XYZ file of C-alpha atoms in Angstrom:
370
model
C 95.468 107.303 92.800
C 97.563 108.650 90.006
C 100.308 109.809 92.276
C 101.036 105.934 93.364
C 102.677 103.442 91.584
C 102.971 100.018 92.454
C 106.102 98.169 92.031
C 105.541 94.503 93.060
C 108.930 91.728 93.312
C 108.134 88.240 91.892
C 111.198 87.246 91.064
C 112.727 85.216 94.097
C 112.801 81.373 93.955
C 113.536 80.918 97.882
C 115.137 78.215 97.880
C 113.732 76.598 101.439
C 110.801 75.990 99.475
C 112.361 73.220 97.199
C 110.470 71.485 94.910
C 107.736 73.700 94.890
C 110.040 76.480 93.183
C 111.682 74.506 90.896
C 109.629 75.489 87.911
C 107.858 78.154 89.207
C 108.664 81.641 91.419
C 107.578 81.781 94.793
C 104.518 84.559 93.731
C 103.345 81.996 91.714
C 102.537 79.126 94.170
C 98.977 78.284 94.439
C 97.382 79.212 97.711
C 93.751 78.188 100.005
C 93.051 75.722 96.624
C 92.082 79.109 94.609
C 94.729 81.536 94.405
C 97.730 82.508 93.792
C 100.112 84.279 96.398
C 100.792 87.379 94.040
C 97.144 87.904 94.283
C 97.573 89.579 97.406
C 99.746 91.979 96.594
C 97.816 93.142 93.346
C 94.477 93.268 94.898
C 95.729 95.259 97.763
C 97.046 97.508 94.891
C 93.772 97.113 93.463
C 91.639 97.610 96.564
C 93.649 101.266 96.975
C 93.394 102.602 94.062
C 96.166 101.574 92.235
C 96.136 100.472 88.697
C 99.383 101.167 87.287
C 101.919 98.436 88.340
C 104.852 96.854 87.576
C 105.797 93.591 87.984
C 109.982 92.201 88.832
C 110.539 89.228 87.341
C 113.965 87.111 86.876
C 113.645 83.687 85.331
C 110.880 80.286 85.760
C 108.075 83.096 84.923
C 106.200 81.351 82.636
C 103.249 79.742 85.487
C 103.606 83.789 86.784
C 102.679 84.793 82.532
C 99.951 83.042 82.252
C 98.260 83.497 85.789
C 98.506 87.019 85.245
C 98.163 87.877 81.616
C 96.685 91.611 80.760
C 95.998 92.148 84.150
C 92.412 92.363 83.630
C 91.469 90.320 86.462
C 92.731 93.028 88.971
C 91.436 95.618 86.111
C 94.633 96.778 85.527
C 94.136 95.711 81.796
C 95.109 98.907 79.769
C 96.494 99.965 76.627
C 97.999 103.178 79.015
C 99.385 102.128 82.108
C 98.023 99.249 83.354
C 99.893 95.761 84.497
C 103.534 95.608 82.951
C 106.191 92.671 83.290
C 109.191 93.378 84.451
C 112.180 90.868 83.330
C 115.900 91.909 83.482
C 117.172 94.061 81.004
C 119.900 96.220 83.029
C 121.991 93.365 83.687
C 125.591 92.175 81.936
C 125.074 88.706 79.768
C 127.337 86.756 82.763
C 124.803 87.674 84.965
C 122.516 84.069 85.116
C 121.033 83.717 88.688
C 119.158 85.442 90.611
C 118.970 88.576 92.048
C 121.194 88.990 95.005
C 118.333 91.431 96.703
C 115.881 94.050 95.874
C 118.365 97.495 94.892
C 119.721 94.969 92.092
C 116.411 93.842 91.096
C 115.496 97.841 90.718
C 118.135 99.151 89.665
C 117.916 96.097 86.698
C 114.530 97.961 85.623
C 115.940 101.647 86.500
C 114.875 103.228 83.131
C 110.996 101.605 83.873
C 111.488 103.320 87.816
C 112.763 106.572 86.048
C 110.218 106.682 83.382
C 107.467 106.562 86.542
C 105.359 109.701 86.520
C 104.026 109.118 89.850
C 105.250 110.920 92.925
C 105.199 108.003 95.440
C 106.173 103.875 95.140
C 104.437 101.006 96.800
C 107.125 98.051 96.845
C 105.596 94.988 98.183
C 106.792 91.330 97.378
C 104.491 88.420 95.838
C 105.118 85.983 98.196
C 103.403 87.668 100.743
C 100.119 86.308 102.413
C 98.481 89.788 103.687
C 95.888 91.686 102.554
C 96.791 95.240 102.873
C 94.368 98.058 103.597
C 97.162 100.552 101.547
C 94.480 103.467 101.537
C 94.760 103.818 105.570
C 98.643 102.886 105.105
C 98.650 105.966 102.476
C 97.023 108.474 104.537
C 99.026 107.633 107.284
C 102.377 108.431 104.984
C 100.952 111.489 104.052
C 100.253 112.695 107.236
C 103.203 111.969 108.874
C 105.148 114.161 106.440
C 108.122 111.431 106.269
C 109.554 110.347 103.021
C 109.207 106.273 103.814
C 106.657 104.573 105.204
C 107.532 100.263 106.432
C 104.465 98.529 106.565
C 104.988 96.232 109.811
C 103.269 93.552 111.847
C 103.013 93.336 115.644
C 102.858 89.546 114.986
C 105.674 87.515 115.080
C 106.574 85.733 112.049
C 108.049 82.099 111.894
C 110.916 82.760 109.553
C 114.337 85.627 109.617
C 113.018 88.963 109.185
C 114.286 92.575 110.241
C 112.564 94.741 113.001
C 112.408 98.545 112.900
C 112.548 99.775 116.955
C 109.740 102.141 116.758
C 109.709 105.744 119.078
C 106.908 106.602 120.966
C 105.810 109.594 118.119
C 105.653 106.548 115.771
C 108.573 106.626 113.684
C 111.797 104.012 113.446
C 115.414 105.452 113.450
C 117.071 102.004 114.079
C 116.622 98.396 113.014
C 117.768 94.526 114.056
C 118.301 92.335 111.036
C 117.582 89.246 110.659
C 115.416 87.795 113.678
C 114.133 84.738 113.643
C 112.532 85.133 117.720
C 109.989 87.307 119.290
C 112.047 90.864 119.975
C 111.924 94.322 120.782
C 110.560 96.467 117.935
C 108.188 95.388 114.972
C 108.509 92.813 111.802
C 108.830 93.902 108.640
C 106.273 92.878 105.840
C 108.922 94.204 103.809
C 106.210 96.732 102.047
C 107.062 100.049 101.542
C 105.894 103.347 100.475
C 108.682 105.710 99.192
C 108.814 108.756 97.460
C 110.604 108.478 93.950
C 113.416 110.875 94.324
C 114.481 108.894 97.657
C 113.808 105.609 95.997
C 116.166 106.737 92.855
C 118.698 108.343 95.344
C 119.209 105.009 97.120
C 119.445 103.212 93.426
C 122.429 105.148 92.665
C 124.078 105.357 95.625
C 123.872 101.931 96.169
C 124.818 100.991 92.872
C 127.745 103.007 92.807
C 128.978 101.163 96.131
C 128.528 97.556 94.504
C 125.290 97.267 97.221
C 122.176 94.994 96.531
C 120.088 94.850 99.530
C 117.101 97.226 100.445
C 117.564 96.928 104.393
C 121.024 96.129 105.003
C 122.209 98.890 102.323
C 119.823 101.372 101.400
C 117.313 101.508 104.629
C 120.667 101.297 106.968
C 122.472 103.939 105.447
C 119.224 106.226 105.800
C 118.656 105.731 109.105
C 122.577 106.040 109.702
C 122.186 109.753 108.136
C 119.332 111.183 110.483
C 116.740 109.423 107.938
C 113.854 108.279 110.253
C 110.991 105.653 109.061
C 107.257 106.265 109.281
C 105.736 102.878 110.572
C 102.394 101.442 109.980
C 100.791 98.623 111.219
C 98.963 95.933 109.511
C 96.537 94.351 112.276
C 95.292 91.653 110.291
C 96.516 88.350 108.912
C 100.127 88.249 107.126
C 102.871 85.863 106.494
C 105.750 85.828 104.331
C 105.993 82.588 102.496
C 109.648 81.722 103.086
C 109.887 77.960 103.362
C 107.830 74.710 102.467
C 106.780 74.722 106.487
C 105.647 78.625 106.385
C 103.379 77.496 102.708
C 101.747 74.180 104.589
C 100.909 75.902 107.659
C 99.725 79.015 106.194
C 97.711 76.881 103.909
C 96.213 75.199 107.361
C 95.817 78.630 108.746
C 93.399 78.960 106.242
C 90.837 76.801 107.669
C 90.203 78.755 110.539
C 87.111 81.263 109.888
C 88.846 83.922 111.790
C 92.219 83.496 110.033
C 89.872 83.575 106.553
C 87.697 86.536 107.584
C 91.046 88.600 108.537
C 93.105 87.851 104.761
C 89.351 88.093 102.646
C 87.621 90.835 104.261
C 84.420 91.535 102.205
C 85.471 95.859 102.083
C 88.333 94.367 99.934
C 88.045 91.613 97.994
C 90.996 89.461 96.566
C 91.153 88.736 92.876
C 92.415 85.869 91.027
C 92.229 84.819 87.359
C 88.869 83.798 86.564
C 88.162 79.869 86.101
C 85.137 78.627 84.917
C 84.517 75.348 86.413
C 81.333 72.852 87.866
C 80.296 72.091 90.904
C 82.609 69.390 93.205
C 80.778 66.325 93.002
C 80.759 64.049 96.410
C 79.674 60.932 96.011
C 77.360 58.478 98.510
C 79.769 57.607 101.293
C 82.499 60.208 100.841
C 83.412 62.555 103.538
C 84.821 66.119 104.042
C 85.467 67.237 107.488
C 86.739 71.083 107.561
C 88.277 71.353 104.193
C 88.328 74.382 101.460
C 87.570 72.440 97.992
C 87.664 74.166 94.895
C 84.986 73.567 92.106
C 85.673 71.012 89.112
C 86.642 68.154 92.317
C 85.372 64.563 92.169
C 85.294 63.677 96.128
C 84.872 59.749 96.692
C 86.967 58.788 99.466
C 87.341 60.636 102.917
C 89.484 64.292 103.611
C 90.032 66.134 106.981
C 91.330 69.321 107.282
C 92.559 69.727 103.733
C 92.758 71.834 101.178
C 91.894 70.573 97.427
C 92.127 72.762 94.281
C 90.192 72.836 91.118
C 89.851 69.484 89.144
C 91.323 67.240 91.594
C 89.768 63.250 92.353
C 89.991 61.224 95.138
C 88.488 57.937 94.686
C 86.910 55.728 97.403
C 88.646 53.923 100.415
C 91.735 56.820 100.268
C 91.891 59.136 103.511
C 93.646 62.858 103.374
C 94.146 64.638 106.483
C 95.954 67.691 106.551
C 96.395 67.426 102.647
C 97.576 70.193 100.490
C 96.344 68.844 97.112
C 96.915 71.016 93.766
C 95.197 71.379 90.714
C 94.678 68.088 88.285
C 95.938 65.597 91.043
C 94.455 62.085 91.020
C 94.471 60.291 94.510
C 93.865 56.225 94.074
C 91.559 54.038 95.919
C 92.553 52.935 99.456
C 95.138 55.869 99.837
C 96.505 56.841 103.062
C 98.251 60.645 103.369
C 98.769 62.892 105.943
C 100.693 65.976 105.628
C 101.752 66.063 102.402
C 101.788 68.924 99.857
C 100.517 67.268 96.076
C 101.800 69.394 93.348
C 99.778 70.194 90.309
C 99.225 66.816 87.846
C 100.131 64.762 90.235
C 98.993 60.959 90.845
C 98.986 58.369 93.565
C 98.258 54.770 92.410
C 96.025 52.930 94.655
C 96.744 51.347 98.106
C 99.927 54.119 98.471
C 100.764 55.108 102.156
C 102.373 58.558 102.258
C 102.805 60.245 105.862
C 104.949 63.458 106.420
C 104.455 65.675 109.798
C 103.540 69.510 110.731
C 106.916 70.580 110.712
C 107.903 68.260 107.698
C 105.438 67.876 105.225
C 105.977 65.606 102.494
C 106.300 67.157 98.888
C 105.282 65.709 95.703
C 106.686 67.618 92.994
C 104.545 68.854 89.821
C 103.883 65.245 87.543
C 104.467 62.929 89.925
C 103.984 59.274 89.511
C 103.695 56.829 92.127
């Protein structure tokens, strides 16, 4: 689809998530013990069509680097077009944080967004947990003749989010920002597709008005002006990563089939970088009780409802239940955890106790030693 271009943001820490973000960008985060979350975006990119994509980053984009490479994963390696990073170069020197929303992060790339031949943009963010089906959300945008199309969920998600309050011929002329309850209208994926010359229009005028924010700027002053907003609905699974909560419980959402069958439909696969690993190896009197488990594992003590990346060992006598345990994490003998989030290298000496809750999972940052 040479007339879409996909522009995907990856460069937002979110700070609720803590210690999971403190080396890495949210996109980056490992997700269901296989993937990363900007997998989503790019195969739903991928799945439509699109192979020419560009990707917003800001600063701890080093993990994002080497997950994604030359993009030939999502075969969007190219020496025309193709996968292309993104970091800041429309920014002033005394400009160190992070972006303040997504018209700054654009307008930081606007020569790459100007230098786009195709007619239409597909913004989506990397943090999102959704797989797309963009070629129905495409047809849809060209049929309804409108300029911008927000891809929305009838769900309601568990973080603050904006709602477009949709007509009855399917198009949005007003919004509520930031909900955080069930309400009138639909949520916001925040996905978009936008025609260039409106995309551009909002870049400038924005810019010129010292604005940085996509809804409460750009989309509000459009809809102010007569500007009306096609709306289409994605049915299936989706969640916005926006907190250490929202990544444990969408982790444990994963362990549902139906949850599963709705974010990896076969008709459109999700791609991640290729790891060559062998088999998980359980030994005699080890258990696993509804758990994803990556290859490369080395299971000798007992897990329940958990999810355990690649080359991760638990050694007899320790018990996991609703475990989030990443890559290259060692779990003792005689360990006890419940709800509790492992970051990558991690290791728990033997005879550890370490209990967190649903709403409070405990986090073990990247290295740990205990």
């Amino acid at each position: 689809m040479s007339d879409f271009h996909g522009i995907i943001f990856a460069y937002g820490a979110v700070p609720e998530l803590g210690e999971l973000v403190r080396r890495r960008t949210a996109s980056s985060l490992p997700f269901c013990g296989r993937y990363r979350l900007i997998d989503f975006a790019l195969s739903s990119l991928m799945n439509a069509g699109i192979h020419d994509v560009g990707v917003i980053m800001r600063r701890d984009y080093q993990s994002l680097l080497d997950h994604l490479a030359s993009g030939k994963d999502w075969d969007m390696g190219r020496r025309i077009g193709g996968l292309r990073m993104l970091p800041p170069f429309g920014l002033p020197e005394y400009h160190q944080g992070d972006y303040t929303g997504t018209i700054e992060a654009l307008n930081a790339v606007s020569t790459y967004i100007h230098d786009i031949n195709a007619k239409y943009i597909i913004m989506m963010h990397g943090n999102t947990a959704a797989n797309i089906d963009l070629r129905a959300a495409i047809r849809q945008h060209l049929a309804s003749g409108a300029e911008i199309t927000a891809i929305c969920t009838d769900a309601t998600p568990d973080y603050r989010h904006h709602r477009y309050i949709v007509d009855a011929d399917g198009f949005a002329r007003s919004m509520i920002f930031n909900q955080t309850a069930a309400g009138e209208g639909a949520a916001s994926l925040e996905a978009y597709i936008i025609s260039k010359p409106l995309l551009i229009s909002m870049m400038d005028a924005c810019a010129a008005a010292n604005h940085y924010h996509f809804h409460r700027d750009a989309i509000a002053d459009y809809l102010a002006s007569g500007g009306k907003v096609n709306v289409f609905f994605h049915r299936g699974y989706g969640k916005r990563i926006m907190s250490t909560e929202a990544y444990f419980n969408a982790n444990m959402d994963m362990l549902s089939a139906a949850n599963r069958a709705e974010l990896f439909p076969a008709e459109r696969p999700v791609r991640t970088k290729t790891h060559e690993d062998v088999s998980t190896y359980y030994a005699e009197g080890s258990m696993a009780k509804n758990c994803l488990v990556a290859d490369g594992c080395i299971i000798e003590g007992e897990i329940d409802n958990c999810i355990i990346s690649s080359d991760v060992r638990i050694r007899k006598g320790a018990q996991l239940s609703g475990c989030v345990i990443m890559r290259g994490t060692e779990i003792g003998e005689g360990v006890i955890m419940k709800n509790v989030i492992a970051d990558k290298s991690s290791t728990v000496s033997s005879f550890q106790t370490i209990m967190g809750s649903e709403k409070l999972p405990v986090v073990l940052p990247k290295g740990t030693k205990i």
